[in-house]
Amino acid sequence: MRTYHCIPLLIWTYMFHTVDTILLQEKPNSYLSSKKIVGLTKDDGKMLRRTKRGWMWNQFFLLEEYTGTDTQYVGKLHTDQDKGDGNLKYILTGDGAGSLFVIDENTGDIHAAKKLDREEKSLYILRAKAIDRKTGRQVEPESEFIIKIHDINDNEPKFTKDLYTASVPEMSGVGTSVIQVTATDADDVNYGNSAKVVYSILQGQPYFSVDPESGVIKTALPDMSRENREQYQVVIQAKDMGGQMGGLSGTTTVNITLTDVNNNPPRFPQSTYQFNSPESVPLGTHLGRIKANDPDVGENAEMEYSIAEGDGADMFDVITDKDTQEGIITVKQNLDFENQMLYTLRVDASNTHPDPRFLHLGPFKDTAVVKISVEDIDEPPVFSKVSYLIEVDEDVKEGSIIGQVTAYDPDARNNLIKYSVDRHTDMDRIFGIHSENGSIFTLKALDRESSPWHNITVTATEINNPKQSSHIPVFIRILDINDHAPEFAMYYETFVCENAKPGQLIQTVSVMDKDDPPRGHKFYFEPVPEFTLNPNFTIVDNKDNTAGIMTRKDGYSRNKMSTYLLPILIFDNDYPIQSSTGTLTIRVCACDNQGNMQSCTAEALILSAGLSTGALVAILLCVLILLILVVLFAALKRQRKKEPLIISKDDVRDNIVTYNDEGGGEEDTQAFDIGTLRNPEAREDSKLRRDVMPETIFQIRRTVPLWENIDVQDFIHRRLKENDADPSAPPYDSLATYAYEGNDSIADSLSSLESLTADCNQDYDYLSDWGPRFKKLADMYGGDDSDRD
């Protein structure tokens, strides 16, 4: 350890002078933070004394990575105020105080409690002070000092990557740069050679070398070939201490690949190739493949095949398969064994991307001989044309020959051939063919207007070998003959105004013709010979295949003639001339001043015949009066019908009648008798209609008595059957209410209605004495008037 001592400087002055106190300035890197004020005086001829420095230091530097068993001694704090009696206490604060650095508060000795690493922290700033234990006051001002950590070579160089990948073109010259590797050392570059790195190659010689200072890897051998060796693994070492003994080192691996360049021409593995081909193969057929080898890869191995020369250069072709780099021999023209049996070709294979740097090595192509043998086969007949076109007039007679097809056998045997029509292309059997000579004739009449073209297929078959056949299309065009007369192009609705003037155009007509003359249509319009001079209209030929209809007189009358028929003779100019007569119907109509049609109907004619508006109004009034009389008669007839019993707005179409009267209470024993409804033995003479007021209220239909002790359910079903079988029941649904109390009641019926079962008449005049509440019953049963009501 090093110890720094500060030597005080004494400044002497003359006797009669006093030296003021000087404050020593603190340096930035000073390890003594504060100093005492030094004063020099002269009194009575005695020397002035200097006050001693308060702090004493004896350690400021530490080595990193201390491995001793004891704590590492750093230094000592001491003040001249310390008498050694233990009254002072030393305190340490700052970076690492208490954890990394500890102080003996009695002696002021500082120790490092842990192992320090300069790479983590190289400088620590601490502060120290001394206080009186009794008073707690500082005896010296707080001072700051610095502890530096000295570096040792404890870090080996490390490369930025564990594995490098690089490439260099093959055939490169010596010294070609490949890649640069870099290693770093965490030690202090400013202290010794701990961080000075030197590169060297451990594996990869003699092919590559490395620059010891920069770490650049370069090629060491010329013309290294990828085809011989493509991959190289180079191990580079980085060593500190300038590469000297005892230095630390690190290694990395560099994988170097030689990339391809086009330095090899293609080469065929054999000089001659042999292929066979039947003479009947279609055009474009692949006969075989050839391939030249190129040790290069990628686009440097791409090649193109071509036919250089030979007697079959115009019969065959070669195309390049880009995926497999093969040359495919194809048929370019039809082969014929009878003409030539063997072809010899010269095929070249050349690189498509040659490298100019290596052209001196020779031509980058190779040539091979390709021999193709043609095999003889039994071929089908061959027609003299690819297709046939026959033109025939549509008026040709049935059985007439319209054309001929010819075919021959290309083989040496020259077999006989027969011809036929494929009926799938001639479903109507319009054409036939002579099987011996191929003459085509008609079987039916032709019509250009229905079918201007006929496309049939003719088959030629060898007689000795029916499997050998050929087909040929025959296009038959039907030529037009003028066999249709022109006619109106449409139906014309023509009218003439009553106020028309002579020479007024009322219609322009055009015609159509189904024929198609080569010089185009030309139509003429004339009046029919029977009516050459029409007094009403004139036909004017416009010379453009249209005609105009003109008025010939002044005014027309619908009363005299409502419709005119105008025949027009139409003919064409083709041969033979065809003509027809078209009749134009012209109606006479009422028009306004501008010539716009207003009416052409019969009603308008009647109006114009003399019926005025007043007469029409009178006729309408008469019809209306008749309708009113009919309605009144129907209403009176309906009033004569019987008035229905139920006319209330509360009519619910049932048998319930509402009286709105109150009864006489419990003491009223003569008000109503409902015994008829409650007693199953009650008798009724007949049922009354519920929709018509009865003739007499006392006419009651008697029913068949029920047997004693009948069940209520059977009683109800019996009543329902009686109602359903009653012919006088209304035609709508009604409500019938029945009540059954059984037989042998101890109390007799208290209802006055029980009297209805008697055959004698009763007197109900006493109802009038019961008060207004029974007035309704008194009116109903009091006398003859009530019966009428």
Short mmCIF file of C-alpha atoms in Angstrom, two decimals, residues 243 252 381 491 622 633:
data_model
loop_
_atom_site.label_atom_id
_atom_site.label_comp_id
_atom_site.label_asym_id
_atom_site.label_seq_id
_atom_site.Cartn_x
_atom_site.Cartn_y
_atom_site.Cartn_z
CA GLY A 243 -0.54 -11.68 -26.52
CA THR A 252 -14.94 -17.69 -31.59
CA PRO A 381 -56.64 -42.08 -94.86
CA TYR A 491 -99.01 -3.82 -89.74
CA CYS A 622 -135.21 8.63 -67.85
CA PHE A 633 -140.91 -1.18 -55.29
#
